[in-house]
mmCIF file of C-alpha atoms in Angstrom:
data_model
loop_
_atom_site.group_PDB
_atom_site.id
_atom_site.type_symbol
_atom_site.label_atom_id
_atom_site.label_comp_id
_atom_site.label_asym_id
_atom_site.label_seq_id
_atom_site.Cartn_x
_atom_site.Cartn_y
_atom_site.Cartn_z
ATOM 1 C CA SER A 1313 9.411 -156.078 -33.280
ATOM 2 C CA GLU A 1314 12.609 -156.546 -32.525
ATOM 3 C CA ASN A 1315 12.840 -156.379 -28.731
ATOM 4 C CA ALA A 1316 9.659 -158.031 -27.491
ATOM 5 C CA TYR A 1317 10.270 -161.018 -25.857
ATOM 6 C CA VAL A 1318 7.789 -163.175 -23.551
ATOM 7 C CA GLU A 1319 8.644 -166.215 -21.658
ATOM 8 C CA ASN A 1320 6.385 -168.655 -19.604
ATOM 9 C CA ALA A 1321 9.080 -169.249 -17.206
ATOM 10 C CA THR A 1322 10.120 -172.872 -16.242
ATOM 11 C CA THR A 1323 8.692 -172.103 -12.619
ATOM 12 C CA ASN A 1324 4.817 -171.758 -14.026
ATOM 13 C CA THR A 1325 2.736 -175.168 -13.976
ATOM 14 C CA ASN A 1326 0.244 -174.096 -16.691
ATOM 15 C CA PRO A 1327 0.828 -173.081 -20.364
ATOM 16 C CA VAL A 1328 -0.375 -169.742 -21.053
ATOM 17 C CA TYR A 1329 -1.509 -167.878 -24.307
ATOM 18 C CA PHE A 1330 -2.159 -163.655 -24.545
ATOM 19 C CA ASP A 1331 -3.807 -161.459 -26.297
ATOM 20 C CA VAL A 1332 -3.810 -157.834 -27.100
ATOM 21 C CA VAL A 1333 -6.996 -155.708 -27.886
ATOM 22 C CA ARG A 1334 -6.746 -152.072 -28.600
ATOM 23 C CA GLN A 1335 -8.917 -150.004 -25.871
ATOM 24 C CA ASP A 1336 -10.023 -147.134 -28.420
ATOM 25 C CA THR A 1337 -11.662 -149.883 -30.822
ATOM 26 C CA GLY A 1338 -12.099 -153.463 -29.154
ATOM 27 C CA GLU A 1339 -10.237 -155.075 -32.096
ATOM 28 C CA THR A 1340 -7.614 -157.911 -31.641
ATOM 29 C CA VAL A 1341 -4.348 -156.927 -32.927
ATOM 30 C CA TYR A 1342 -2.751 -160.013 -31.713
ATOM 31 C CA GLU A 1343 -3.387 -163.321 -29.841
ATOM 32 C CA SER A 1344 -0.311 -165.515 -29.610
ATOM 33 C CA PRO A 1345 -0.043 -169.248 -29.696
ATOM 34 C CA ILE A 1346 0.215 -171.493 -26.361
ATOM 35 C CA LEU A 1347 2.584 -170.896 -24.686
ATOM 36 C CA PRO A 1348 3.767 -174.485 -22.875
ATOM 37 C CA VAL A 1349 6.025 -174.341 -19.688
ATOM 38 C CA GLY A 1350 9.566 -173.418 -20.793
ATOM 39 C CA THR A 1351 8.610 -171.976 -23.657
ATOM 40 C CA HIS A 1352 9.275 -168.625 -25.007
ATOM 41 C CA LEU A 1353 8.193 -165.450 -28.076
ATOM 42 C CA GLU A 1354 10.041 -163.149 -29.582
ATOM 43 C CA ASP A 1355 10.314 -161.313 -32.801
ATOM 44 C CA ILE A 1356 6.539 -160.626 -32.309
ATOM 45 C CA VAL A 1357 4.390 -159.896 -35.541
ATOM 46 C CA LEU A 1358 1.233 -158.142 -34.988
ATOM 47 C CA ASP A 1359 -1.898 -159.385 -36.509
ATOM 48 C CA THR A 1360 -3.064 -156.619 -37.484
ATOM 49 C CA VAL A 1361 -1.338 -154.086 -39.461
ATOM 50 C CA LEU A 1362 -1.541 -150.278 -37.788
ATOM 51 C CA GLU A 1363 -0.774 -147.153 -38.895
ATOM 52 C CA ALA A 1364 2.339 -145.260 -37.905
ATOM 53 C CA GLY A 1365 1.280 -143.784 -34.395
ATOM 54 C CA THR A 1366 0.930 -144.848 -30.815
ATOM 55 C CA TYR A 1367 -2.299 -147.246 -29.714
ATOM 56 C CA ASP A 1368 -3.163 -148.156 -25.789
ATOM 57 C CA CYS A 1369 -4.080 -151.424 -25.831
ATOM 58 C CA LEU A 1370 -5.136 -153.749 -23.181
ATOM 59 C CA LEU A 1371 -2.803 -157.286 -22.751
ATOM 60 C CA THR A 1372 -4.931 -160.470 -21.049
ATOM 61 C CA TYR A 1373 -2.924 -163.250 -20.404
ATOM 62 C CA HIS A 1374 -4.833 -166.828 -19.923
ATOM 63 C CA LEU A 1375 -3.769 -169.235 -17.535
ATOM 64 C CA LEU A 1376 -4.653 -172.766 -19.350
ATOM 65 C CA ASP A 1377 -5.485 -176.175 -17.238
ATOM 66 C CA GLU A 1378 -4.592 -179.296 -18.683
ATOM 67 C CA GLU A 1379 -7.954 -179.315 -20.326
ATOM 68 C CA VAL A 1380 -6.878 -176.169 -22.346
ATOM 69 C CA GLN A 1381 -9.450 -174.333 -20.214
ATOM 70 C CA ASP A 1382 -9.059 -170.946 -18.507
ATOM 71 C CA VAL A 1383 -8.051 -170.960 -15.362
ATOM 72 C CA SER A 1384 -7.568 -167.321 -14.388
ATOM 73 C CA THR A 1385 -6.233 -164.463 -16.166
ATOM 74 C CA LEU A 1386 -4.182 -161.268 -15.880
ATOM 75 C CA GLN A 1387 -5.259 -158.276 -17.447
ATOM 76 C CA MET A 1388 -2.451 -154.728 -17.799
ATOM 77 C CA THR A 1389 -2.662 -152.049 -20.157
ATOM 78 C CA VAL A 1390 0.602 -151.476 -22.468
ATOM 79 C CA GLN A 1391 1.187 -148.809 -25.224
ATOM 80 C CA ILE A 1392 2.002 -150.134 -28.886
ATOM 81 C CA VAL A 1393 3.940 -147.684 -30.772
ATOM 82 C CA ILE A 1394 4.205 -148.064 -34.413
ATOM 83 C CA ALA A 1395 7.089 -145.998 -36.584
ATOM 84 C CA GLN A 1396 6.995 -145.136 -40.141
#
């Protein structure tokens, strides 16, 4: 995507990563690398090629501790729109 941007702000205290799962199939279409505090992602490319269409997905943010274990998660719904 040319306009997708995700940041782990400098005001945070832990690294994070997130994954995106299609709600209709349960397929993981994207899993980000771990984002240390103060870093960001842009120009995100899905791990799975999707045909043109609109996909309802569940995005899960994972907050990590020093041992790279989940401390907590936050989930939200997102729509991915693939244009031809």
